[in-house]
Short mmCIF file of C-alpha atoms in Angstrom, two decimals:
data_model
loop_
_atom_site.label_atom_id
_atom_site.label_comp_id
_atom_site.label_asym_id
_atom_site.label_seq_id
_atom_site.Cartn_x
_atom_site.Cartn_y
_atom_site.Cartn_z
CA MET N 245 129.23 131.14 237.91
CA ALA N 246 132.89 130.19 238.90
CA LYS N 247 135.49 130.35 236.45
CA PHE N 248 136.53 126.87 235.18
CA SER N 249 140.26 126.13 235.27
CA GLY N 250 142.45 124.18 232.97
CA ASN N 251 144.84 124.34 230.04
CA ILE N 252 142.21 124.83 227.36
CA ARG N 253 142.24 128.14 225.81
CA GLY N 254 139.28 129.33 223.83
CA ASN N 255 138.53 132.18 221.22
CA VAL N 256 135.33 132.90 219.16
CA VAL N 257 135.41 133.17 215.51
CA THR N 258 132.72 135.68 214.14
CA THR N 259 133.48 136.05 210.35
CA ILE N 260 133.16 133.59 207.53
CA GLU N 261 136.57 134.50 206.32
CA ASP N 262 138.20 133.34 209.60
CA PHE N 263 135.93 130.19 209.51
CA TYR N 264 137.49 129.26 206.04
CA ARG N 265 141.06 129.58 207.62
CA LEU N 266 140.15 126.78 210.18
CA GLU N 267 140.02 124.18 207.33
CA GLY N 268 143.45 122.69 207.74
CA GLU N 269 143.37 122.45 211.40
CA TRP N 270 139.93 121.17 211.44
CA ASN N 271 140.56 118.48 208.98
CA HIS N 272 143.71 117.51 211.12
CA LEU N 273 141.54 117.35 214.18
CA LEU N 274 139.26 114.79 212.72
CA ARG N 275 141.89 112.25 212.14
CA HIS N 276 142.01 111.99 215.90
CA ILE N 277 138.24 111.51 216.46
CA PRO N 278 137.20 108.08 215.94
CA GLY N 279 133.53 107.63 214.56
CA TYR N 280 132.89 111.23 213.91
CA LEU N 281 129.85 112.48 212.41
CA PRO N 282 129.31 114.06 209.03
CA THR N 283 128.01 117.17 210.58
CA MET N 284 131.19 117.53 212.48
CA THR N 285 133.35 118.08 209.30
CA PHE N 286 134.48 121.42 207.87
CA GLN N 287 132.82 120.50 204.59
CA TRP N 288 129.34 119.97 206.04
CA GLN N 289 129.55 123.00 208.22
CA ARG N 290 130.69 125.13 205.19
CA ALA N 291 127.76 124.01 202.98
CA TRP N 292 125.24 124.65 205.69
CA LEU N 293 126.62 128.22 206.37
CA GLU N 294 126.85 129.18 202.95
CA VAL N 295 123.13 128.12 202.12
CA ASN N 296 121.80 129.63 205.40
CA GLN N 297 123.73 132.78 205.76
CA ASP N 298 120.64 134.96 205.14
CA GLN N 299 118.98 133.45 208.34
CA ILE N 300 122.08 133.87 210.44
CA LEU N 301 122.13 136.96 212.59
CA LYS N 302 125.63 136.26 213.90
CA LEU N 303 128.53 133.61 213.54
CA HIS N 304 129.68 132.45 216.79
CA ILE N 305 132.05 129.58 216.39
CA PHE N 306 134.13 128.46 219.58
CA VAL N 307 137.66 127.42 218.78
CA PHE N 308 139.56 125.58 221.50
CA LYS N 309 143.31 124.96 221.66
CA ASP N 310 145.70 123.37 224.19
CA HIS N 311 148.72 124.84 225.77
CA ASN N 312 150.86 123.79 222.68
CA ASP N 313 148.45 125.88 220.33
CA ARG N 314 147.00 122.70 218.78
CA LEU N 315 143.20 122.71 217.86
CA ILE N 316 141.44 120.18 220.22
CA GLY N 317 137.81 121.19 219.74
CA VAL N 318 135.27 123.36 217.81
CA LEU N 319 131.81 124.31 218.64
CA PRO N 320 129.97 125.86 215.33
CA PHE N 321 127.31 128.16 216.93
CA VAL N 322 125.16 130.82 215.29
CA ARG N 323 122.73 133.29 216.65
CA THR N 324 119.26 133.38 215.23
CA GLN N 325 116.20 135.05 216.49
CA ALA N 326 112.80 133.49 217.89
CA ARG N 327 109.55 134.88 219.04
CA ILE N 328 107.52 134.10 222.18
CA LEU N 329 104.26 135.75 221.67
CA MET N 330 105.15 139.26 220.56
CA LYS N 331 108.61 139.31 222.30
CA LYS N 332 111.92 138.60 220.46
CA LEU N 333 114.45 136.18 221.79
CA ASN N 334 118.17 135.88 220.92
CA VAL N 335 119.03 132.36 220.41
CA TYR N 336 122.32 130.68 220.19
CA THR N 337 122.37 127.12 218.68
CA PHE N 338 124.46 124.46 216.83
CA SER N 339 124.69 125.57 213.31
CA GLY N 340 122.20 123.36 211.39
CA ALA N 341 120.74 121.89 214.41
CA ARG N 342 117.31 121.45 212.89
CA ASP N 343 118.53 120.10 209.63
CA GLN N 344 120.26 117.10 211.31
CA ILE N 345 119.42 114.19 213.76
CA GLN N 346 122.80 114.36 215.56
CA THR N 347 125.41 116.86 216.71
CA LEU N 348 128.65 116.30 218.60
CA ILE N 349 131.01 118.72 219.95
CA VAL N 350 133.89 118.63 217.53
CA CYS N 351 136.50 117.14 219.84
CA ASN N 352 137.79 113.85 221.43
CA GLN N 353 135.58 112.32 224.16
CA GLU N 354 138.10 113.25 226.86
CA HIS N 355 137.87 116.86 226.03
CA GLN N 356 134.02 117.17 225.75
CA ILE N 357 133.21 117.92 229.30
CA PRO N 358 135.94 120.43 229.84
CA ILE N 359 134.94 122.29 226.53
CA LEU N 360 131.25 122.21 227.44
CA LEU N 361 132.10 123.68 230.87
CA LYS N 362 134.05 126.55 229.07
CA LEU N 363 131.10 127.13 226.82
CA LEU N 364 128.68 127.47 229.79
CA ALA N 365 131.27 129.79 231.61
CA HIS N 366 131.50 131.96 228.33
CA PHE N 367 127.62 132.52 228.32
CA TYR N 368 127.16 132.76 232.01
CA ASP N 369 130.11 135.11 232.76
CA THR N 370 130.97 137.01 229.77
CA HIS N 371 128.25 136.99 226.99
CA ARG N 372 125.00 138.94 227.39
CA ASP N 373 123.10 138.99 224.08
CA TRP N 374 121.23 135.77 224.51
CA ASP N 375 118.07 134.43 225.96
CA LEU N 376 118.14 130.62 224.82
CA LEU N 377 121.12 128.43 224.60
CA THR N 378 120.04 125.45 222.68
CA LEU N 379 122.19 122.32 222.62
CA ARG N 380 120.18 120.52 220.06
CA ARG N 381 120.73 116.95 218.80
CA LEU N 382 123.40 116.61 221.27
CA SER N 383 124.87 112.93 221.34
CA ALA N 384 126.33 111.93 224.50
CA SER N 385 126.70 108.97 226.95
CA ARG N 386 124.25 108.92 229.73
CA ALA N 387 127.06 109.78 232.13
CA ASP N 388 127.72 112.93 230.11
CA ASP N 389 123.98 113.94 230.28
CA ILE N 390 123.92 113.33 234.03
CA TYR N 391 127.09 115.49 234.57
CA LEU N 392 125.73 118.31 232.37
CA GLU N 393 122.46 118.30 234.42
CA ARG N 394 124.38 118.17 237.73
CA ILE N 395 126.35 121.24 236.62
CA LEU N 396 123.15 123.10 235.60
CA LYS N 397 121.25 122.42 238.59
CA LYS N 398 124.35 123.25 240.84
CA TYR N 399 124.38 126.80 239.52
CA ARG N 400 120.70 127.00 239.46
CA TRP N 401 120.28 127.81 235.76
CA PRO N 402 116.98 126.97 234.41
CA PHE N 403 116.98 124.41 231.60
CA SER N 404 114.81 121.80 229.99
CA VAL N 405 115.34 118.53 228.20
CA GLU N 406 112.85 118.64 225.21
CA SER N 407 113.51 115.36 223.48
CA HIS N 408 115.26 112.17 223.86
CA LEU N 409 115.82 110.31 220.65
CA ARG N 410 117.21 106.95 219.74
CA VAL N 411 119.16 106.56 216.55
CA PRO N 412 120.03 102.96 215.35
CA TYR N 413 123.47 102.14 213.82
CA ILE N 414 125.24 98.92 212.96
CA ARG N 415 128.88 98.22 214.24
CA LEU N 416 130.47 96.52 211.32
CA GLN N 417 132.32 93.63 212.25
CA GLY N 418 133.45 90.44 210.15
CA ASP N 419 131.81 90.49 206.66
CA PHE N 420 128.60 91.19 205.04
CA SER N 421 127.70 87.36 204.80
CA THR N 422 128.30 86.96 208.54
CA TYR N 423 126.07 90.00 209.36
CA LEU N 424 123.16 88.76 207.16
CA LYS N 425 123.33 85.37 208.86
CA GLY N 426 123.12 86.93 212.21
CA ARG N 427 119.66 88.34 211.35
CA ASN N 428 116.58 86.49 212.27
CA ARG N 429 115.20 83.81 209.88
CA HIS N 430 112.05 85.51 209.05
CA PHE N 431 113.86 88.73 207.94
CA ARG N 432 116.33 86.67 205.67
CA HIS N 433 113.24 84.88 204.22
CA GLU N 434 111.38 88.06 203.59
CA ILE N 435 114.48 89.60 201.79
CA LYS N 436 114.94 86.58 199.55
CA ARG N 437 111.19 86.55 198.69
CA LYS N 438 111.07 90.04 197.71
CA THR N 439 114.40 90.03 195.75
CA ASN N 440 112.84 87.14 193.68
CA ARG N 441 109.62 88.83 193.13
CA LEU N 442 111.44 91.84 191.68
CA ARG N 443 113.77 89.71 189.58
CA LYS N 444 110.70 88.11 188.04
CA MET N 445 109.66 91.51 186.91
CA GLY N 446 112.98 92.32 185.26
CA GLU N 447 116.65 92.70 185.71
CA LEU N 448 117.77 94.19 189.00
CA SER N 449 120.92 96.22 189.28
CA TYR N 450 122.62 98.33 191.92
CA GLN N 451 124.92 101.38 191.61
CA ALA N 452 127.00 103.43 193.90
CA ILE N 453 127.94 106.93 192.39
CA GLU N 454 130.41 109.02 194.30
CA ALA N 455 130.49 112.86 194.20
CA PRO N 456 130.46 114.97 192.41
CA LEU N 457 127.04 113.93 191.16
CA SER N 458 125.99 115.10 187.76
CA ALA N 459 123.02 117.43 187.58
CA GLU N 460 120.97 114.48 186.07
CA ASP N 461 121.71 112.09 188.79
CA PHE N 462 120.77 114.78 191.48
CA GLN N 463 117.65 115.65 189.73
CA GLN N 464 116.71 112.05 189.38
CA PHE N 465 116.65 111.67 193.21
CA LEU N 466 114.65 114.99 193.64
CA GLU N 467 112.01 113.62 191.29
CA LEU N 468 111.78 110.31 192.88
CA GLU N 469 111.52 111.68 196.44
CA ASP N 470 108.87 114.27 195.27
CA ALA N 471 106.76 111.81 193.65
CA GLY N 472 106.12 109.92 196.85
CA TRP N 473 104.55 110.66 200.28
CA LYS N 474 107.23 113.21 201.03
CA GLY N 475 106.13 115.25 198.14
CA ARG N 476 102.45 114.93 199.29
CA ASN N 477 103.05 116.26 202.63
CA LYS N 478 105.75 118.87 201.45
CA SER N 479 108.66 117.38 203.12
CA SER N 480 110.74 116.65 200.17
CA LEU N 481 113.75 118.47 199.20
CA LYS N 482 111.89 120.29 196.44
CA HIS N 483 109.66 121.78 199.11
CA ARG N 484 112.44 122.76 201.45
CA PRO N 485 114.80 125.39 199.63
CA HIS N 486 117.47 125.76 202.31
CA LEU N 487 117.78 121.94 202.64
CA HIS N 488 117.67 121.43 199.00
CA GLY N 489 120.60 123.93 198.60
CA LEU N 490 122.44 122.09 201.36
CA PHE N 491 122.44 118.75 199.71
CA LYS N 492 123.03 120.39 196.15
CA LYS N 493 126.26 121.77 197.69
CA LEU N 494 127.23 118.29 199.48
CA SER N 495 126.44 116.48 196.14
CA LEU N 496 129.81 117.92 194.89
CA VAL N 497 131.83 117.13 197.90
CA ASN N 498 134.50 114.42 197.73
CA THR N 499 137.28 114.68 200.23
CA PRO N 500 138.98 112.30 202.75
CA GLN N 501 137.05 113.72 205.49
CA LEU N 502 133.73 113.61 203.91
CA LYS N 503 132.12 112.61 200.47
CA LEU N 504 128.56 112.04 199.36
CA ILE N 505 127.58 108.86 197.58
CA GLN N 506 124.23 108.29 195.74
CA PHE N 507 122.89 104.64 195.80
CA LYS N 508 120.54 103.28 193.21
CA LEU N 509 118.36 100.22 192.71
CA LEU N 510 117.29 99.81 189.14
CA LEU N 511 114.80 97.53 187.51
CA ASP N 512 115.44 97.09 183.91
CA GLY N 513 117.35 100.41 184.04
CA GLN N 514 114.48 102.36 185.64
CA LEU N 515 115.22 103.95 189.06
CA ILE N 516 113.04 102.49 191.79
CA SER N 517 114.87 103.44 194.80
CA ALA N 518 117.67 105.86 195.68
CA SER N 519 119.58 107.28 198.52
CA LEU N 520 121.98 110.10 199.38
CA CYS N 521 124.67 108.90 201.88
CA LEU N 522 127.63 110.77 203.35
CA GLN N 523 130.95 108.68 203.95
CA THR N 524 133.39 109.68 206.55
CA MET N 525 136.75 107.96 207.23
CA ASP N 526 135.13 105.08 209.06
CA GLY N 527 131.47 105.24 208.67
CA LEU N 528 128.41 105.32 206.20
CA HIS N 529 125.62 107.64 207.17
CA VAL N 530 122.24 107.61 205.40
CA MET N 531 120.87 110.93 204.94
CA LYS N 532 118.06 110.81 202.42
CA ILE N 533 116.18 107.84 200.84
CA ALA N 534 113.38 107.71 198.26
CA TYR N 535 111.54 104.86 196.58
CA ASP N 536 109.00 104.33 193.72
CA GLU N 537 105.58 103.56 195.62
CA ARG N 538 104.61 101.31 192.76
CA PHE N 539 107.22 98.98 194.36
CA LYS N 540 106.33 99.51 197.76
CA LYS N 541 105.21 95.70 198.44
CA GLN N 542 108.49 94.67 197.06
CA SER N 543 110.35 96.78 199.67
CA SER N 544 112.68 98.38 197.27
CA GLY N 545 113.85 100.93 199.90
CA LEU N 546 114.74 98.07 202.33
CA LEU N 547 116.69 96.15 199.68
CA LEU N 548 118.58 99.33 199.02
CA ARG N 549 119.57 99.57 202.64
CA LEU N 550 121.15 96.12 202.56
CA TYR N 551 123.09 97.07 199.56
CA GLU N 552 124.40 100.18 201.39
CA ILE N 553 125.40 97.92 204.17
CA GLU N 554 127.28 95.40 202.01
CA TYR N 555 129.00 98.54 200.42
CA ALA N 556 130.14 99.74 203.79
CA PHE N 557 131.54 96.13 204.59
CA GLU N 558 133.45 96.19 201.33
CA GLN N 559 134.92 99.49 201.98
CA GLY N 560 136.28 98.46 205.35
CA LEU N 561 134.13 100.86 207.24
CA LYS N 562 133.44 100.25 211.00
CA LEU N 563 129.93 101.91 211.22
CA TYR N 564 126.71 102.19 209.32
CA ASP N 565 124.39 104.85 210.82
CA PHE N 566 120.83 105.27 210.00
CA SER N 567 120.88 108.82 210.87
CA GLY N 568 117.25 109.06 211.79
CA LYS N 569 115.05 108.21 214.94
CA GLU N 570 114.16 104.70 215.55
CA GLN N 571 111.49 103.16 213.70
CA ARG N 572 110.06 99.50 214.23
CA TRP N 573 111.42 98.33 210.93
CA MET N 574 115.10 99.16 211.78
CA ARG N 575 114.97 96.63 214.62
CA ALA N 576 115.62 93.81 212.16
CA PHE N 577 118.81 95.36 211.18
CA THR N 578 120.36 96.14 214.58
CA SER N 579 119.90 96.47 218.27
CA ARG N 580 122.43 99.28 218.83
CA ARG N 581 121.34 102.85 219.46
CA HIS N 582 122.60 106.30 219.76
CA HIS N 583 121.09 108.54 222.41
CA VAL N 584 120.25 112.12 221.27
CA MET N 585 119.06 114.81 223.64
CA ASP N 586 117.86 118.34 223.19
CA TYR N 587 118.78 120.60 225.92
CA ILE N 588 117.47 124.16 226.22
CA ILE N 589 119.24 126.44 228.70
CA TYR N 590 117.71 129.67 229.78
CA ARG N 591 119.23 133.03 230.76
CA LYS N 592 117.33 134.65 233.49
CA THR N 593 115.52 137.22 231.38
CA PHE N 594 111.91 137.89 231.43
CA VAL N 595 111.00 136.37 227.80
CA ALA N 596 113.15 133.38 228.30
CA LEU N 597 111.78 132.59 231.66
CA ILE N 598 108.26 132.79 230.15
CA ARG N 599 109.31 130.24 227.67
CA TYR N 600 110.73 128.12 230.35
CA LEU N 601 107.70 128.18 232.67
CA GLY N 602 105.40 127.36 229.51
CA PHE N 603 107.41 124.12 228.73
CA THR N 604 108.31 123.01 232.00
CA ARG N 605 105.35 124.01 234.25
CA PHE N 606 102.33 124.51 232.17
CA ARG N 607 102.61 121.81 229.67
CA PRO N 608 102.63 118.94 232.11
CA ILE N 609 99.22 120.11 233.69
CA ILE N 610 97.42 121.27 230.52
CA LYS N 611 95.26 118.42 229.30
CA LEU N 612 95.75 117.74 225.29
CA SER N 613 93.11 119.66 223.51
CA PRO N 614 93.17 121.31 219.97
CA PHE N 615 93.60 124.61 221.82
CA SER N 616 96.31 123.60 224.00
CA GLU N 617 98.41 121.89 221.54
CA HIS N 618 98.07 124.85 219.08
CA PHE N 619 99.10 127.18 221.97
CA LEU N 620 102.14 125.25 223.11
CA LYS N 621 103.14 124.61 219.57
CA HIS N 622 103.24 128.31 218.75
CA LEU N 623 104.61 129.47 222.23
CA ILE N 624 108.02 129.81 220.57
CA LYS N 625 108.55 130.27 216.75
CA ASP N 626 111.82 129.98 215.28
#
């Protein structure tokens, strides 16, 4: 691949100590990135790396600076290992890519394509200890998607697009009352009816608790989540040690760039719904939510969502992000969507190309059956 020109200079950070030294510059960079995501912050990355260091074979954080030596971009990558059949693959991926719904290259939009090209040049021209480069949870405009695909096709590098998620969000304009009036009449009627039903059962109250959370508050959320369907299907934080550890660390974070807030809905002092949200400089992002299933018909989780949105308006924030893939009930709240893609880029090695052929050639022609689904699911194991 041809070398890409430009004034952007890059180097790679490979030790946790050098990563820690980036904190000041990283925080300064975020001030110039409107609408940045929680996962783009130094605080989130630090928590994730410290919790998952036992699974990381190599830290590989790309740091980009301009001609004045000012930080303009960061791409936090790690190297992990996967298996295809009995063969090992070296995989480079965004840190925490499987623990989040969205990732953005940490830079201004104007620098995203040049930095992405620098990244590709590094792996194509310089680096050799990789089989898969996974740009998972990459949020980008459709124009950026087309540009990336055009570059990959131009240099004939195998790649696949393995998911296309839509993530709802609300652009906060005006005030909460105006927003609510803009919802359809049936939705507003249902909210009023379910609120009244709960009020007949007892006294309703809401709370917003900023980090650092007490051990009791954090434990209350864990117990509520585990008591419901997430506990039954083993997807609650109690059943996912690394994710539990990540949110335990985040529950203590309260900085200008990122802070965790726990929202609660109580009935006569009893917790019936709770959430863990991350607040950035201009957005509120829902990360986890749980509710007491005895109050499912009263939609206690939905009522808590409305309280979070009202809180975001009161704080003067510009964005409320559902931070999860689109579900039917979210359409009553908003019609806006982020587009999130998973790109897998393959180095031309034997094991990588087996994986590429399996997912791009064989999967479309294999009829769905218990055997074929099982085979494809286990074609690659992270």
